[in-house]
C-alpha positions as a LaTeX table, in Angstrom:
\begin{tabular}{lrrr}
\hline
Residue & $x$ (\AA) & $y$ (\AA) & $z$ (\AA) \\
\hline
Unk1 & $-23.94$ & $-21.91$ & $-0.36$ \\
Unk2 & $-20.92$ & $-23.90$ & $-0.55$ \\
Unk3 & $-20.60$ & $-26.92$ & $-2.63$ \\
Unk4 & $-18.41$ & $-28.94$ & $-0.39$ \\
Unk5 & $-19.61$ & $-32.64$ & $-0.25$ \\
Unk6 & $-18.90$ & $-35.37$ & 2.54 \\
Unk7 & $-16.23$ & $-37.09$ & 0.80 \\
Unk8 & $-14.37$ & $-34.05$ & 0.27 \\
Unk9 & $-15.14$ & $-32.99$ & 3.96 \\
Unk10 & $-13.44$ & $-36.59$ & 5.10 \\
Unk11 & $-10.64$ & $-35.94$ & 2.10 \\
Unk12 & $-9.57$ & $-32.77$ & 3.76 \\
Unk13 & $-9.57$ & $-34.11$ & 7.52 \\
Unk14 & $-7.47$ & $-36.75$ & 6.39 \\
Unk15 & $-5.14$ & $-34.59$ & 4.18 \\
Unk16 & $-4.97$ & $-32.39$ & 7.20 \\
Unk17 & $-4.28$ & $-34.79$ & 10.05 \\
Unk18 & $-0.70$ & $-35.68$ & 8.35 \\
Unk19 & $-0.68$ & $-31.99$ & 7.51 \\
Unk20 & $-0.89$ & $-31.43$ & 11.22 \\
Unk21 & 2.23 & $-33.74$ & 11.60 \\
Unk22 & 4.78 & $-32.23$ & 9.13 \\
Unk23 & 4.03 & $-28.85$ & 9.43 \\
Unk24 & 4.55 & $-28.82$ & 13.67 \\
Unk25 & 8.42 & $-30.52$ & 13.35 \\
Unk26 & 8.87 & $-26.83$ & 12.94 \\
Unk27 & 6.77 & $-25.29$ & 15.16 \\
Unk28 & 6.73 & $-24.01$ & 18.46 \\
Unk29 & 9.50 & $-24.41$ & 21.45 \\
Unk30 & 8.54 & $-27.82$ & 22.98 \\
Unk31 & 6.70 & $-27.73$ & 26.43 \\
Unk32 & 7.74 & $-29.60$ & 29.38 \\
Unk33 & 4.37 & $-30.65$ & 30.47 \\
Unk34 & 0.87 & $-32.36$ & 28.55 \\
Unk35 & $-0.55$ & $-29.43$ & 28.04 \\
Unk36 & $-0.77$ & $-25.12$ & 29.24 \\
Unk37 & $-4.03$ & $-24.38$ & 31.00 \\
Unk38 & $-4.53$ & $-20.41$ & 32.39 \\
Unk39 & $-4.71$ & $-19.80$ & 35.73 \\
Unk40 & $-7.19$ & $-20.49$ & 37.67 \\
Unk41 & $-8.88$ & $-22.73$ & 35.11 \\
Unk42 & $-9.58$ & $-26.27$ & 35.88 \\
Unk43 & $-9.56$ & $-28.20$ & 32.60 \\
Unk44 & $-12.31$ & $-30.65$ & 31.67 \\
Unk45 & $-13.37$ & $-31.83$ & 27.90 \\
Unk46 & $-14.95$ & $-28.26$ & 27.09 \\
Unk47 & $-11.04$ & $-26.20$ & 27.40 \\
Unk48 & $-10.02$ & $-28.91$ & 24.59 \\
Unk49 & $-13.15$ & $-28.23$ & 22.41 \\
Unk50 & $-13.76$ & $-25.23$ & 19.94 \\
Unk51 & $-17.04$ & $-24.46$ & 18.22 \\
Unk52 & $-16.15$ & $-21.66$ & 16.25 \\
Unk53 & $-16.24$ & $-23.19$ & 12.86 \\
Unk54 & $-19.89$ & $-24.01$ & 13.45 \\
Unk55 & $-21.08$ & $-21.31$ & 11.03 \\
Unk56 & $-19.60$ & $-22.09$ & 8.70 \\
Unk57 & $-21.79$ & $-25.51$ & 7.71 \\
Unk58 & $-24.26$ & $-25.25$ & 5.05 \\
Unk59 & $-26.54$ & $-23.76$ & 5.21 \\
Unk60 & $-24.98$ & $-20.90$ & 6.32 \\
Unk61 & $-24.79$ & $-18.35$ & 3.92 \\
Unk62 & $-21.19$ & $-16.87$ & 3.16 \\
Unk63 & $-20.41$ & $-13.16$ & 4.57 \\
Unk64 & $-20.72$ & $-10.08$ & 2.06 \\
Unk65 & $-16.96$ & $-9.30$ & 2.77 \\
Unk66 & $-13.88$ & $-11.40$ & 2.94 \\
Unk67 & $-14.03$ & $-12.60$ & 6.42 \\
Unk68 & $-10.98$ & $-15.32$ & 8.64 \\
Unk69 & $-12.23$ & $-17.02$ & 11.05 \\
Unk70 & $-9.26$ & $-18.10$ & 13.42 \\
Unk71 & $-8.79$ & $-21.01$ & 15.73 \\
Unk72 & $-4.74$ & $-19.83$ & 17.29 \\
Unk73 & $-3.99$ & $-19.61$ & 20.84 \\
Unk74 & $-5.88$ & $-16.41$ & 21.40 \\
Unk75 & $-9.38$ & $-17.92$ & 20.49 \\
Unk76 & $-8.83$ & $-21.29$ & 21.83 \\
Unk77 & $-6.29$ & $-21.40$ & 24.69 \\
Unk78 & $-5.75$ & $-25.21$ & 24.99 \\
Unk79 & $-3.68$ & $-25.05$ & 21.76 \\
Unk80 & $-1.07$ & $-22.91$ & 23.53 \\
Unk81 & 2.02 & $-25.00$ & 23.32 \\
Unk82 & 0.52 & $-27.18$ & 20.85 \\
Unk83 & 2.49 & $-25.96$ & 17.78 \\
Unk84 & $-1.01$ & $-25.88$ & 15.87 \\
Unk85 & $-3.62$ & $-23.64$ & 14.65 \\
Unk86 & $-6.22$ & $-23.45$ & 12.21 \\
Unk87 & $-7.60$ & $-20.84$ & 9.75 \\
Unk88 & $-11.26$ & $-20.26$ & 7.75 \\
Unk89 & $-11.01$ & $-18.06$ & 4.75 \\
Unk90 & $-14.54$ & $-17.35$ & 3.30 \\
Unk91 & $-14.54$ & $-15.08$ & $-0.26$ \\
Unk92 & $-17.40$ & $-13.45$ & $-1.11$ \\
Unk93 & $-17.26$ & $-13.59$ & $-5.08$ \\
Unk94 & $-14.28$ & $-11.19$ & $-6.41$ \\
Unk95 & $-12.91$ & $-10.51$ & $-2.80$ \\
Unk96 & $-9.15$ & $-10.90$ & $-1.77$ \\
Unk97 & $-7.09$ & $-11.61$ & 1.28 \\
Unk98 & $-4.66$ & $-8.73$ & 0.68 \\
Unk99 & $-0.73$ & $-9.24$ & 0.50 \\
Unk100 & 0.34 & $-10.35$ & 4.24 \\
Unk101 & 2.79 & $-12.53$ & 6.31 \\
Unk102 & 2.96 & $-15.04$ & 8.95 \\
Unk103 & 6.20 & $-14.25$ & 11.19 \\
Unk104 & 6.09 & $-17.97$ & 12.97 \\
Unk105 & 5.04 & $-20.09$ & 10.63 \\
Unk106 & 4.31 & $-21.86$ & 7.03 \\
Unk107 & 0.84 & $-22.20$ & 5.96 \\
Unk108 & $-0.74$ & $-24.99$ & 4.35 \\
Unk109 & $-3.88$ & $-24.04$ & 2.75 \\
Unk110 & $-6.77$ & $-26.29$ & 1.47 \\
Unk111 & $-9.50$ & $-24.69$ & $-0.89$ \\
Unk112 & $-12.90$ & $-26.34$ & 0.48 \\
Unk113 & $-14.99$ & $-24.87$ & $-1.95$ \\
Unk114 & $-15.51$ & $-22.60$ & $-5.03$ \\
Unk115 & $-11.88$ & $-21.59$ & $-6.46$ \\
Unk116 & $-8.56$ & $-19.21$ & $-5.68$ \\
Unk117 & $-5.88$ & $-17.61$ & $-7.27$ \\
Unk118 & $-3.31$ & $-17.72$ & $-4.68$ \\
Unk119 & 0.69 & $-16.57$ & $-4.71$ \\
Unk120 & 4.31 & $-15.30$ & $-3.04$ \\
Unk121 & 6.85 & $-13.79$ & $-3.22$ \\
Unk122 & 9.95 & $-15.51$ & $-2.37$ \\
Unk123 & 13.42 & $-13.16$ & $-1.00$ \\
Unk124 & 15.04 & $-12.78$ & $-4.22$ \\
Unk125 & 11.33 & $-11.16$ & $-5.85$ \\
Unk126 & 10.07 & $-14.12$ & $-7.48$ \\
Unk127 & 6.64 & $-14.45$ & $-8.08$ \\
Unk128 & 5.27 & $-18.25$ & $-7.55$ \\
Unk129 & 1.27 & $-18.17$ & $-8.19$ \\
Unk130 & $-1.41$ & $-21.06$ & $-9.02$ \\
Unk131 & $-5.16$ & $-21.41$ & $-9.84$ \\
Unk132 & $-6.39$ & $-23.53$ & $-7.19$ \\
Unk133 & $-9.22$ & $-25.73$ & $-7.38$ \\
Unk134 & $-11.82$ & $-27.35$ & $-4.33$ \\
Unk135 & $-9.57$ & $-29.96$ & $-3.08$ \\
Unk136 & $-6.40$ & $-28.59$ & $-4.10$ \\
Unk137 & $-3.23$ & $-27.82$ & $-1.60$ \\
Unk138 & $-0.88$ & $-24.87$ & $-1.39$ \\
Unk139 & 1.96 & $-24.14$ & 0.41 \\
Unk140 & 3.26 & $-20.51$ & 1.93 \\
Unk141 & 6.75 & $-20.97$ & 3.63 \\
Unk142 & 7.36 & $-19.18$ & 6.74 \\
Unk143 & 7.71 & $-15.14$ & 6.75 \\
Unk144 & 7.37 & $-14.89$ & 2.91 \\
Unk145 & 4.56 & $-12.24$ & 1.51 \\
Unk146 & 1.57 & $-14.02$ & 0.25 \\
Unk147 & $-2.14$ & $-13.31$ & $-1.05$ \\
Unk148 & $-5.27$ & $-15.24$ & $-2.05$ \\
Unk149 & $-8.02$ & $-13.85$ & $-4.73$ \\
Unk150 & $-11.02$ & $-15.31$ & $-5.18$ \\
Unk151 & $-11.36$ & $-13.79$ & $-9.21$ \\
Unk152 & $-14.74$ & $-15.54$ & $-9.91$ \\
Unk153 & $-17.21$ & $-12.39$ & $-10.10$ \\
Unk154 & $-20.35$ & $-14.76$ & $-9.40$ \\
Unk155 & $-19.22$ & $-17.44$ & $-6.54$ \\
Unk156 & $-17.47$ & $-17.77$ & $-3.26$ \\
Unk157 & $-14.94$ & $-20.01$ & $-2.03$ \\
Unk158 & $-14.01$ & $-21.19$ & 1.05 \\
Unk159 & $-10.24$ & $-22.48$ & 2.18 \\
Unk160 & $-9.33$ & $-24.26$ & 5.66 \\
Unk161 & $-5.12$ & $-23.03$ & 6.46 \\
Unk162 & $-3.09$ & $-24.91$ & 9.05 \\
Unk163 & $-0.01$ & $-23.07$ & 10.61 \\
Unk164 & 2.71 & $-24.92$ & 13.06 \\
Unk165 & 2.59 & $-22.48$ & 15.74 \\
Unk166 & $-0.29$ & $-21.59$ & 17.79 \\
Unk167 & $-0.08$ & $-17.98$ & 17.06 \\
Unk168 & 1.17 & $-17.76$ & 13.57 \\
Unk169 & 0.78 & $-14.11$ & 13.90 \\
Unk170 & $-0.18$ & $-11.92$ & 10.57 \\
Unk171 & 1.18 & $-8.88$ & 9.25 \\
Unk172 & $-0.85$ & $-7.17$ & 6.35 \\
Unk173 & 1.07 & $-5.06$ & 4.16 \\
Unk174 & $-1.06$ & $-2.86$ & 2.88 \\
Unk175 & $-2.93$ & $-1.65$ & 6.55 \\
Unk176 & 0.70 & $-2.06$ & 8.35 \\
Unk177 & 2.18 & 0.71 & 5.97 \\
Unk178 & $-0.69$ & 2.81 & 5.40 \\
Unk179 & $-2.52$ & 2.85 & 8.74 \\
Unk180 & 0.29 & 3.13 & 11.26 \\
Unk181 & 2.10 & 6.20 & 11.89 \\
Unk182 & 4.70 & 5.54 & 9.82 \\
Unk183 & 6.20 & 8.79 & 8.76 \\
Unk184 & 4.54 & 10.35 & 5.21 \\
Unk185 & 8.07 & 11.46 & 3.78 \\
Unk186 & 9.43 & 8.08 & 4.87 \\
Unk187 & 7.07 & 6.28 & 3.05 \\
Unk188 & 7.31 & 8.67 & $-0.31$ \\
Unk189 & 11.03 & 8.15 & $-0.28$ \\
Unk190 & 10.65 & 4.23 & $-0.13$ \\
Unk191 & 7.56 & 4.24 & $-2.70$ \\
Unk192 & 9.31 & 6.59 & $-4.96$ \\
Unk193 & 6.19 & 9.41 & $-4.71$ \\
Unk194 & 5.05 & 12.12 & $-2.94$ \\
Unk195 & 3.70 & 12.84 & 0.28 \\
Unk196 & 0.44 & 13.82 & $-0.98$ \\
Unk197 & 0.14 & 9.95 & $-3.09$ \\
Unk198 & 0.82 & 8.56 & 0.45 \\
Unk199 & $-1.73$ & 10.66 & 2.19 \\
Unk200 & $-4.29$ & 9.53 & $-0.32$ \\
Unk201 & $-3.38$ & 6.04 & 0.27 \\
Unk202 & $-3.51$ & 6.59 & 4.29 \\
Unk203 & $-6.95$ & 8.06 & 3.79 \\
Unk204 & $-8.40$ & 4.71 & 1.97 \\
Unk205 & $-7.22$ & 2.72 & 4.92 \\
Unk206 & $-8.44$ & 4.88 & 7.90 \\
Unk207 & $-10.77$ & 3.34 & 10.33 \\
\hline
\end{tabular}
């Protein structure tokens, strides 16, 4: 069970609602109407609500794997046009978010509970990393490789991300390379191994 209290609850909702208004100057293409509703959908208080994040209020337990629980344009259409979305990360003790990317936007991550080790890599190979605390903020610009590790062996954590786009997108390195078709040989010449190291790799990462 999570240790978040109220006041950090109320701390992060406030952190988050001027967040909300930095991170979107950059967002999405503006829209030349309130809002996007699908077709044939007639909009009413309920298209503007999402429930998703319901589970995850004590006392919910935390999942036994590293699990994202996503609020974009896909799960919650009435953000389409928006320029805003919202992640969950929960991290079963010792569990990662492997090395990934977000195309169309920067993400601001809060940690809501427990703790994270989190860190990028910016385009001339720099390495920028931080222990992060409950309560603490970090910042993942837009397109740059990024990871979070929960390293305690004997707690989870819990962070809450904001993105300005409604579909931030996310590519993760490791699955993209090794369970696509990506050609073996072209992946031994750009790892500098052999085809058989990449086949073991591909085999790890098969469905």
């Amino acid at each position: 069970m999570y240790s978040t209290t109220s006041s950090l609850k109320f701390l992060s909702l406030l952190i988050f609602a001027f967040a909300i208004v930095q991170i979107t100057r950059a967002g999405d293409p503006d829209i030349l109407s309130d809002f996007i509703v699908p077709p044939n959908v007639i909009p009413d208080g309920n298209f503007f609500t999402n429930t998703n994040f319901r589970v995850i209020v004590p006392p919910n337990q935390p999942p036994s794997t590293f699990k994202v629980l996503k609020a974009s344009k896909a799960e919650f259409p009435a953000l389409d046009g928006q320029s805003v979305s919202y992640a969950v990360l929960q991290f079963p003790a010792g569990s990662i978010n492997p090395p990934h990317t977000h195309p169309r936007s920067a993400e601001l991550l809060l940690v809501a509970g427990g703790s994270l080790q989190v860190g990028f890599v910016d385009t001339t190979n720099k390495l920028f990393t931080q222990n992060l605390q409950a309560g603490d903020m970090f910042i993942f610009p837009k397109g740059l490789v990024h990871f979070q590790h929960n390293a305690d062996a004997n707690n989870p954590a819990m962070a809450i991300s904001a993105f300005g786009s409604a579909s931030a997108g996310t590519v993760v390195i490791p699955s993209t390379l090794f369970n696509t078709t990506i050609d073996d040989n072209v992946l031994a010449l750009a790892f500098k191994t052999n085809v058989s190291t990449i086949q073991a790799l591909k085999k790890g990462f098969a469905p």
